[in-house]
XYZ file of C-alpha atoms in Angstrom:
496
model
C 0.000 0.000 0.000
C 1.605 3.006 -1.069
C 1.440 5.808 1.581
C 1.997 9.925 0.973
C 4.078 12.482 2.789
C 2.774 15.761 3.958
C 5.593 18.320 3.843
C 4.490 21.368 5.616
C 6.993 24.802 6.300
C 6.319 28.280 7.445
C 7.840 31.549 5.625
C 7.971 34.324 8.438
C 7.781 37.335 6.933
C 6.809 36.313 3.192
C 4.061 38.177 1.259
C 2.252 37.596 -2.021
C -1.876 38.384 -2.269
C -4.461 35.871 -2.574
C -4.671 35.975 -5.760
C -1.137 35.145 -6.765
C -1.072 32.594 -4.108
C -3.865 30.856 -5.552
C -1.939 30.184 -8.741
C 1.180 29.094 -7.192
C -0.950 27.108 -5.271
C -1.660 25.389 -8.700
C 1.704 25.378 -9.972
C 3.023 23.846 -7.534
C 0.109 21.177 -7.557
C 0.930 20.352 -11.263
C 3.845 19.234 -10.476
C 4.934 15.348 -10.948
C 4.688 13.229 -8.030
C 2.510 16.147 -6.015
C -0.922 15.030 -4.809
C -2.365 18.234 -3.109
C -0.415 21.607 -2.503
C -1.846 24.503 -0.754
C 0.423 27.963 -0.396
C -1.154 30.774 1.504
C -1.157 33.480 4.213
C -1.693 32.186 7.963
C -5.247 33.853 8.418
C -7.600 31.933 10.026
C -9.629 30.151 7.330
C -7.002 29.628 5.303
C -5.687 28.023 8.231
C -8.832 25.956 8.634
C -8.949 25.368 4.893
C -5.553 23.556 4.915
C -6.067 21.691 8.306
C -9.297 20.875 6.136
C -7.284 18.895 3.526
C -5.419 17.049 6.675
C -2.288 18.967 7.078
C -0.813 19.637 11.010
C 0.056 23.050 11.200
C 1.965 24.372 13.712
C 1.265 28.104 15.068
C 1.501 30.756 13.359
C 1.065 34.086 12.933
C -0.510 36.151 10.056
C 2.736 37.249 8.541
C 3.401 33.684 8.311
C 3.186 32.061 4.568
C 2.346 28.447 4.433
C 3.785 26.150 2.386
C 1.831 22.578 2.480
C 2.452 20.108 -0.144
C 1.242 16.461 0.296
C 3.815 13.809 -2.032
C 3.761 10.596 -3.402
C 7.144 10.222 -2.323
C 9.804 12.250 -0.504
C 11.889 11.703 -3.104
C 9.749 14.501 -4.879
C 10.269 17.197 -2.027
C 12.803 18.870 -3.478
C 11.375 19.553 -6.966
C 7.845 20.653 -5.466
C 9.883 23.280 -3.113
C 11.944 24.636 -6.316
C 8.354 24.756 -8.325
C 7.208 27.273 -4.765
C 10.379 29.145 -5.043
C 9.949 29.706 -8.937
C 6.110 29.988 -9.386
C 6.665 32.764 -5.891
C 9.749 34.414 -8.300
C 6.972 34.799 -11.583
C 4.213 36.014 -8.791
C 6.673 38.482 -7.632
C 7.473 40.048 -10.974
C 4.063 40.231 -12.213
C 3.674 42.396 -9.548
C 6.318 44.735 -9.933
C 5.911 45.284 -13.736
C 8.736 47.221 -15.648
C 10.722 49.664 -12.966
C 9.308 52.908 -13.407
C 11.277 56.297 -12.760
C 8.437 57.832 -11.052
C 7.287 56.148 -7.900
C 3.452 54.556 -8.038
C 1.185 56.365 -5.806
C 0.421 54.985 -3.183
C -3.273 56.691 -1.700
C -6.085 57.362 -4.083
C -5.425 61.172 -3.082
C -1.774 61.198 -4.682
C -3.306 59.506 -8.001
C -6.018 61.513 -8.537
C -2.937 64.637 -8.179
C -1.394 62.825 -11.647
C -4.134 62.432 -13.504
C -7.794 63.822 -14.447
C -10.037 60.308 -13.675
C -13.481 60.950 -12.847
C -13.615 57.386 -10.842
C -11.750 56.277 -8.201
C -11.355 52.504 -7.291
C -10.982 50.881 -3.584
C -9.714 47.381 -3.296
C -7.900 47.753 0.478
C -8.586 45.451 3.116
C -11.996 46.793 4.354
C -10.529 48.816 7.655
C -8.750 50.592 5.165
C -11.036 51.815 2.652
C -13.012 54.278 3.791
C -9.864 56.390 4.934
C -9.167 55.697 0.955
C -12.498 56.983 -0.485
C -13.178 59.756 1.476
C -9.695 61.192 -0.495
C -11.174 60.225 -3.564
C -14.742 62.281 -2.613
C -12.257 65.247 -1.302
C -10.861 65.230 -4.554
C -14.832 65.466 -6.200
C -14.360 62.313 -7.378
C -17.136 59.401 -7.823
C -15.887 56.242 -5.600
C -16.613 52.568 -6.181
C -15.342 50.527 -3.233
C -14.794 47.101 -4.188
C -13.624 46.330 -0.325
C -15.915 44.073 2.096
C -15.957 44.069 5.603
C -15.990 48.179 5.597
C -17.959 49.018 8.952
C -21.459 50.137 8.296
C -21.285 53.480 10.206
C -18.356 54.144 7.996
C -20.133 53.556 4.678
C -23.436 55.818 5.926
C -20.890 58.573 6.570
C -19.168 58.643 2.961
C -22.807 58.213 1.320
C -24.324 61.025 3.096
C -21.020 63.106 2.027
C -21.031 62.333 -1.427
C -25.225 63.217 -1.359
C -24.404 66.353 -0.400
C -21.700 66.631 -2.480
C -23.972 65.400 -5.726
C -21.234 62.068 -5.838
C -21.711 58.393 -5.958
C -20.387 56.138 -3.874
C -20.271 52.386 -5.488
C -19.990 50.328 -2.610
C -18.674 48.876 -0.271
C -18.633 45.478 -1.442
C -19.328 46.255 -4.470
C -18.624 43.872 -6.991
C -20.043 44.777 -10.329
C -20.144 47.984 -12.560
C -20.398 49.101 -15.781
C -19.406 52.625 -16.521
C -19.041 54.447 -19.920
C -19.098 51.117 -21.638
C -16.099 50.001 -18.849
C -16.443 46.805 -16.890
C -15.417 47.362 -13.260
C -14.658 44.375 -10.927
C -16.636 41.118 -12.062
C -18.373 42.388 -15.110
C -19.795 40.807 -17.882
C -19.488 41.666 -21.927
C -22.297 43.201 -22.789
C -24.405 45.075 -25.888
C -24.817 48.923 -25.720
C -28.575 49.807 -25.273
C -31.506 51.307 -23.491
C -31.694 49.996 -19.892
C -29.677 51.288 -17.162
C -29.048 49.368 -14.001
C -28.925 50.266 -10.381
C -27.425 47.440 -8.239
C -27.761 46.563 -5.080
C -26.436 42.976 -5.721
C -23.634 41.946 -7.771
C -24.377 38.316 -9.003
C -28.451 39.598 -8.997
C -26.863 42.535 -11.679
C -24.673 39.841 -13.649
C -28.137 37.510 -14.086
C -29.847 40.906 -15.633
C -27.672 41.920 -17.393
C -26.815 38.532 -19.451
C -30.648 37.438 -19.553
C -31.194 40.742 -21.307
C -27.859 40.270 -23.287
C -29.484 36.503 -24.301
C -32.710 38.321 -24.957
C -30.866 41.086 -27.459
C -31.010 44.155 -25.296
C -28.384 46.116 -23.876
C -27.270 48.695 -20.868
C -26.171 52.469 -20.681
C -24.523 51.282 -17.119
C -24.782 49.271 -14.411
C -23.989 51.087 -11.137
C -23.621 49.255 -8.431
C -24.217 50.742 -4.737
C -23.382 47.881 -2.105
C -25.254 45.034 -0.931
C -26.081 46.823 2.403
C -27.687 50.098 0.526
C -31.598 48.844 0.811
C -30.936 48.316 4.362
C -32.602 50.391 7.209
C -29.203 51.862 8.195
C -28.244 53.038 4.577
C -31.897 53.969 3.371
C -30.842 53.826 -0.093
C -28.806 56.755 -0.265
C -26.482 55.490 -3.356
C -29.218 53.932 -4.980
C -31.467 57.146 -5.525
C -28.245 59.182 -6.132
C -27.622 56.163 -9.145
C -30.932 56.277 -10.151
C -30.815 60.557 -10.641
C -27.748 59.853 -12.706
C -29.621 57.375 -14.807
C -32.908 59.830 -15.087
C -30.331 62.482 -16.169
C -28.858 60.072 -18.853
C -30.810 60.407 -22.652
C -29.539 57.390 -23.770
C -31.379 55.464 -20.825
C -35.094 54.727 -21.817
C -35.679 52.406 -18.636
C -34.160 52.346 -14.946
C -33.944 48.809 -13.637
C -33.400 48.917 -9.827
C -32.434 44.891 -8.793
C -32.019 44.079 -5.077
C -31.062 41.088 -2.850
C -34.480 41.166 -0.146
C -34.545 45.111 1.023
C -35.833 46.011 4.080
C -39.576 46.859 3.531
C -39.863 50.370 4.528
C -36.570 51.054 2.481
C -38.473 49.352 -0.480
C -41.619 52.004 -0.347
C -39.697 54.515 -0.215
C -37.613 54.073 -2.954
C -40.836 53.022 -4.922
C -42.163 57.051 -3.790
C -39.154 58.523 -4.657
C -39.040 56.651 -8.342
C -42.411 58.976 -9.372
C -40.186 61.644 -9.314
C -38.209 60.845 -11.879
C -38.900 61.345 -15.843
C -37.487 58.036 -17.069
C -39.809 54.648 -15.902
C -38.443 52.866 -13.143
C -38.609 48.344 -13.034
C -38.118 47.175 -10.007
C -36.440 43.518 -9.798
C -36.234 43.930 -5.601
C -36.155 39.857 -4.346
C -38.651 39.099 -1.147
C -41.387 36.537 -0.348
C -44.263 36.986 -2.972
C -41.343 38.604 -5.245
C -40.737 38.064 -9.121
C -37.552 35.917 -9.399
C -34.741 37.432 -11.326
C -35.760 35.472 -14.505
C -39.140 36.798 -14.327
C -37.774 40.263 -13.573
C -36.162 40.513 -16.851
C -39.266 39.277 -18.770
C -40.621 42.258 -16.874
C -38.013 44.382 -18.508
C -38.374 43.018 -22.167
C -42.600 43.335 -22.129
C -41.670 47.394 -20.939
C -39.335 47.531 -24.304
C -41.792 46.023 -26.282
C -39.165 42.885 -27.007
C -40.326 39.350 -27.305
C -39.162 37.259 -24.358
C -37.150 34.173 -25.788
C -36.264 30.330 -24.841
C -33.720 30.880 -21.882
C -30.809 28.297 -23.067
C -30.239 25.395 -21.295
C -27.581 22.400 -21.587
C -26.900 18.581 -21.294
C -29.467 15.455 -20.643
C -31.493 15.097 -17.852
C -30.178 13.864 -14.851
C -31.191 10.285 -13.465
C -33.698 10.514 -11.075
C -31.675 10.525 -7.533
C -31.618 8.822 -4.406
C -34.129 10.458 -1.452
C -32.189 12.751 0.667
C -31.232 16.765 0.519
C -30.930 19.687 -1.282
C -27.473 21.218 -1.385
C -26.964 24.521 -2.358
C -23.563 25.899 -3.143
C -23.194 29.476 -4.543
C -20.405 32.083 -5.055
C -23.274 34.533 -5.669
C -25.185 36.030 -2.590
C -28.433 37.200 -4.618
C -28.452 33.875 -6.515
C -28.507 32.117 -2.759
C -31.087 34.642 -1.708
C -33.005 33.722 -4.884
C -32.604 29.953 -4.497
C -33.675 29.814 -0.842
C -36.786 32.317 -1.300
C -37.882 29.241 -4.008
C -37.112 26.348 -2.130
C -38.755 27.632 1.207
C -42.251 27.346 -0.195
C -41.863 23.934 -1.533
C -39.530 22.565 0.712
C -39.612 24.793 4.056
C -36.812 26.575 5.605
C -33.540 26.703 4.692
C -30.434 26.577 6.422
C -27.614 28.832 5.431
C -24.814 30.946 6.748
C -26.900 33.897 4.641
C -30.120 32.776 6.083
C -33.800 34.502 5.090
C -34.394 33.356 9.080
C -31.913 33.890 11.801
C -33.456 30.862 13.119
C -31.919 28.773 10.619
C -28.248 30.043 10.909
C -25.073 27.480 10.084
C -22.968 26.967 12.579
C -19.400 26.854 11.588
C -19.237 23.507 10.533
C -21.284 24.059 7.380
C -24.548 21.096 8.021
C -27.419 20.958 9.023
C -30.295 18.159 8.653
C -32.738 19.979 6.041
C -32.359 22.276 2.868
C -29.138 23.771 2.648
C -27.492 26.931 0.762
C -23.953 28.233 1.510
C -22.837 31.849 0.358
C -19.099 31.509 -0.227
C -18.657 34.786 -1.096
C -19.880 36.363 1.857
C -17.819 38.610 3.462
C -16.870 35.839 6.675
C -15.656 33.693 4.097
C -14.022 35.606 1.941
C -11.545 37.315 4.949
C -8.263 36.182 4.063
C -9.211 34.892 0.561
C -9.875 35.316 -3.165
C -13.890 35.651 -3.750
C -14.982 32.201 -4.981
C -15.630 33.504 -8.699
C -11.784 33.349 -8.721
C -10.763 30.491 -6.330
C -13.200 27.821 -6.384
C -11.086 25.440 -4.281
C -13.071 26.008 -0.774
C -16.263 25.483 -2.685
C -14.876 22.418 -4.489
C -13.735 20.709 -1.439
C -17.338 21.194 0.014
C -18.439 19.794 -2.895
C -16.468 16.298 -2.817
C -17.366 16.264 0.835
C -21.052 16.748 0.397
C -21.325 14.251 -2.007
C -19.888 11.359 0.111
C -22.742 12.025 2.486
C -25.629 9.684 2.145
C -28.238 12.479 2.505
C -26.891 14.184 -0.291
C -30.061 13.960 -3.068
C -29.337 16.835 -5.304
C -26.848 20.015 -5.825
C -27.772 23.251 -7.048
C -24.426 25.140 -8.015
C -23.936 28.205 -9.907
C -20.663 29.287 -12.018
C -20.482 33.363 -12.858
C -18.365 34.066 -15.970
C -17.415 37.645 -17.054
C -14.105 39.566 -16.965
C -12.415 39.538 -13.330
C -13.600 35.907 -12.774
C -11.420 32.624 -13.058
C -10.713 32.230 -16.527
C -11.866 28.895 -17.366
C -13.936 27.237 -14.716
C -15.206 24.650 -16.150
C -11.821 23.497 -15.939
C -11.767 22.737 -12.433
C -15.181 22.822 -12.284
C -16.496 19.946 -14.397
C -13.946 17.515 -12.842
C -15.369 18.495 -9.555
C -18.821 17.794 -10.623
C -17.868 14.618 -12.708
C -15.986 12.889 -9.522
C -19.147 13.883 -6.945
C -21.827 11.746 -9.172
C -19.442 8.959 -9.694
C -18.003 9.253 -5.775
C -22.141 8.938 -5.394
C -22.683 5.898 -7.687
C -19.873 4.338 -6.376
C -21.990 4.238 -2.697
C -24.986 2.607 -5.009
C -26.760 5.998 -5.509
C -27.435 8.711 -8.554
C -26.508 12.488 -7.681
C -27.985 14.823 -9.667
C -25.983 18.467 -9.994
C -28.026 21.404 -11.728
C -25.648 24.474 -12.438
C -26.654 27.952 -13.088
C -23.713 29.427 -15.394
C -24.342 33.077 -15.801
C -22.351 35.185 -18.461
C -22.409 36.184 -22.285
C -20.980 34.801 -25.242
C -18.978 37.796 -25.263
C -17.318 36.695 -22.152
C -13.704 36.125 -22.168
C -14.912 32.705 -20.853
C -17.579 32.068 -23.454
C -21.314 30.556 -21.854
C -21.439 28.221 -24.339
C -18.133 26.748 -23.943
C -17.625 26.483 -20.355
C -22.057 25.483 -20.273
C -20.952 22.287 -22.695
C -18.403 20.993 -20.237
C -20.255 21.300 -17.080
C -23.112 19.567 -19.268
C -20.455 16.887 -20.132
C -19.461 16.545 -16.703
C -23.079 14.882 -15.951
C -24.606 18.536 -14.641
C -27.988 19.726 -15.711
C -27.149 23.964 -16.689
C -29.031 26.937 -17.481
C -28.555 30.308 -18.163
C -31.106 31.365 -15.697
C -30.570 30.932 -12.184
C -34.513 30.683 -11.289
C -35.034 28.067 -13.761
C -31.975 26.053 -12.177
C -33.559 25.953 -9.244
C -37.214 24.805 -10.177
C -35.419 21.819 -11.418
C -33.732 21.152 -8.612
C -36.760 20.911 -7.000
C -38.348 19.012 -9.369
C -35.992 16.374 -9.098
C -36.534 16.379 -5.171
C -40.226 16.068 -6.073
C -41.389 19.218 -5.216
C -41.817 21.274 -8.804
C -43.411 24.554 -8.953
């Protein structure tokens, strides 16, 4: 019986970003003779990610690197560490570029000094950022904060600022944008056309924007304003300041305002303040008794006057699977919210570390005995880490695990293309989804996995391409994340 070794080192002091890590992380895992490699910053889930994958780690702190590498033989050691050192060397120069004579800045103030951009961009760890934005404000500046974890008193206090100020503030957290024809953070390739967007939801913007796209109409913009803008605390202070912008904008003939679940009052007043304005306002705002997304942009295409068409789907129908659970496992927040607002009228409450019901919270080990949907991009798992639209492997590994367990029935997955996301992943995905139906039939039972992939064939990724290998992996896929998840339920016996 051959046995592996586990080779695992500490680099005090050593620095690359998540990102970069990630792919030396593969690089190193390509190597001959190397079953599993992992290379990362000592934070605290990473931590738990690699003790995940069986490695003892000894303490650390979080200017440690880790280097763990699991072998086939010892013998191999060596080659794995020189493939660290060199795929850390390429990460490193990346990074610096070309030398330049003139020193980068290094604040948003100093840059917008050089230069005469009318947007400013945040991506600082989130205790950072606001210190960052508020320069870019001073400076009469719009701001889109792609940072999480910015404190909430903090984000009321820049919004209220750039109100009075007549600015927008994008963010925090915010993920998606479209600006003068200009993708910003994960954004998809689009048509020019009539319908402007104002997003509170970054995945809920992407699934617009690329139904529409499918359905041959295009956007003015897409400005995003923060998942937390809808909320009580916020009131919506970047969404009407987007919406004026879009009212003020000739070439926009409808404002589409799309949501994760606002609070209610939030939601009525926004509605109010929408009769003010000249151009006609949709609203796609997700709740209990809500249009879904899909429906939403069907909405949006009977307002234009355009036909609403066949929303693609891809491979055969899955075998019918073995009684158990619904497993839910998203890098997209709104697509969770969207999922669990349809499965809790046909299957009840669902558990999930984003839950519609407090009641049903996750606790940290990720189960629970009932419908299940995980948010791996939320902000508590994303500390530390790339967002799961560019490293997949925490969501992977849940998926392997998950479908080992006998209570496993069916999983309901989606995969967001568009420019800032991994750039082919179906690549790791497929695989992924190919070994959890056979690990299943293995243990004498059929796993069915339904994927929403959301994107364009504009994409650097392309739908189709990366939708035809999830659907030759054994996965059921559609463009449309509502539809994805009515047959889900159908094959747990409880269709719409």
């Amino acid at each position: 019986m051959t046995t592996s070794t586990d080779h695992v080192a500490l680099r005090p002091g050593a620095y690359a970003d998540s990102v970069a890590l990630l792919q030396v992380s593969k690089d190193v895992a390509a190597v001959d003779g190397v079953l599993a490699a992992q290379v990362a910053m000592a934070t605290e889930l990473n931590r738990e990610v690699i003790a995940q994958m069986g490695f003892e780690l000894p303490d650390t702190t979080p200017n440690d690197m880790i280097v763990a590498i699991r072998l086939e033989d010892p013998s191999r050691l060596d080659a794995a560490l020189a493939a660290v050192d060199a795929a850390l060397a390429a990460a490193s120069r990346r990074s610096d570029g070309e030398a330049s004579v003139e020193d980068p800045p290094r604040t948003i103030g100093r840059a917008l000094e050089r230069g005469d951009a009318g947007l400013a961009l945040v991506s600082v760890p989130g205790q950072y950022a606001a210190v960052e934005a508020m320069d870019a404000l001073d400076a009469g500046r719009d701001v889109m904060i792609f940072s999480d974890n910015v404190p909430v008193e903090q984000e009321v206090a820049l919004k209220n600022l750039a109100a009075e100020r007549d600015l927008l503030v994008m963010g925090p957290d915010c993920g998606t944008a479209m600006v003068d024809g200009i993708g910003l953070g994960f954004a998809n390739t689009v048509q020019p056309g009539p319908v402007g967007i104002v997003a509170a939801s970054g995945t809920g913007c992407q699934q617009l924007m690329c139904l529409l796209d499918q359905a041959g109409v295009g956007m003015t913009a897409a400005l995003g304003v923060g998942g937390r803008d809808l909320s009580v605390d916020v009131a919506a202070l970047s969404t009407k300041q987007a919406m004026k912008r879009l009212d003020a904008d000739e070439a926009t003939e409808l404002i589409v305002v799309v949501s994760k679940p606002p609070a209610e009052e939030v939601a009525t007043d926004l509605r109010a303040f929408a009769e003010q304005l000249s151009t006609p306002v949709h609203f796609a705002l997700l709740g209990k008794g809500q249009p879904d997304l899909t429906a939403a942009a069907e909405g949006v295409l009977a307002a234009l006057g355009r036909e609403v068409p066949e929303w693609p789907h891809w491979g055969a129908p899955a075998a019918t699977p073995a009684p158990g659970q619904l497993r839910g496992l998203f890098a997209g927040g709104t697509l969770c919210d969207e999922a669990m607002l349809m499965t809790q009228d046909r299957l009840g409450p669902v558990w999930s570390n984003i839950p519609l019901d407090p009641a049903y919270a996750l606790g940290a080990d990720l189960q629970a005995d009932g419908p299940l949907m995980i948010d791996f991009g939320d902000d508590e798992m994303t500390t530390g880490r790339a967002h799961p639209m560019i490293d997949p492997s925490l969501r992977l590994d849940y998926l392997a695990r998950t479908a080992r367990e006998a209570a496993t029935s069916v999983i309901l997955m989606d995969v967001v293309l568009g420019h800032g996301a991994d750039a082919d992943p179906a690549a790791t995905a497929a695989p992924a989804i190919r070994d959890a139906i056979a690990t299943a039939r293995e243990a004498g039972r059929e796993l069915a996995v339904v994927v929403a992939c959301v994107g364009t064939q504009g994409d650097p990724q392309q739908l189709d391409r990366q939708a035809a290998a999830l659907a030759d992996a054994g996965a059921e896929v559609f463009l449309s994340n509502a539809q994805a998840t009515r047959r889900a339920l159908s094959l747990m016996g409880a269709a719409a």
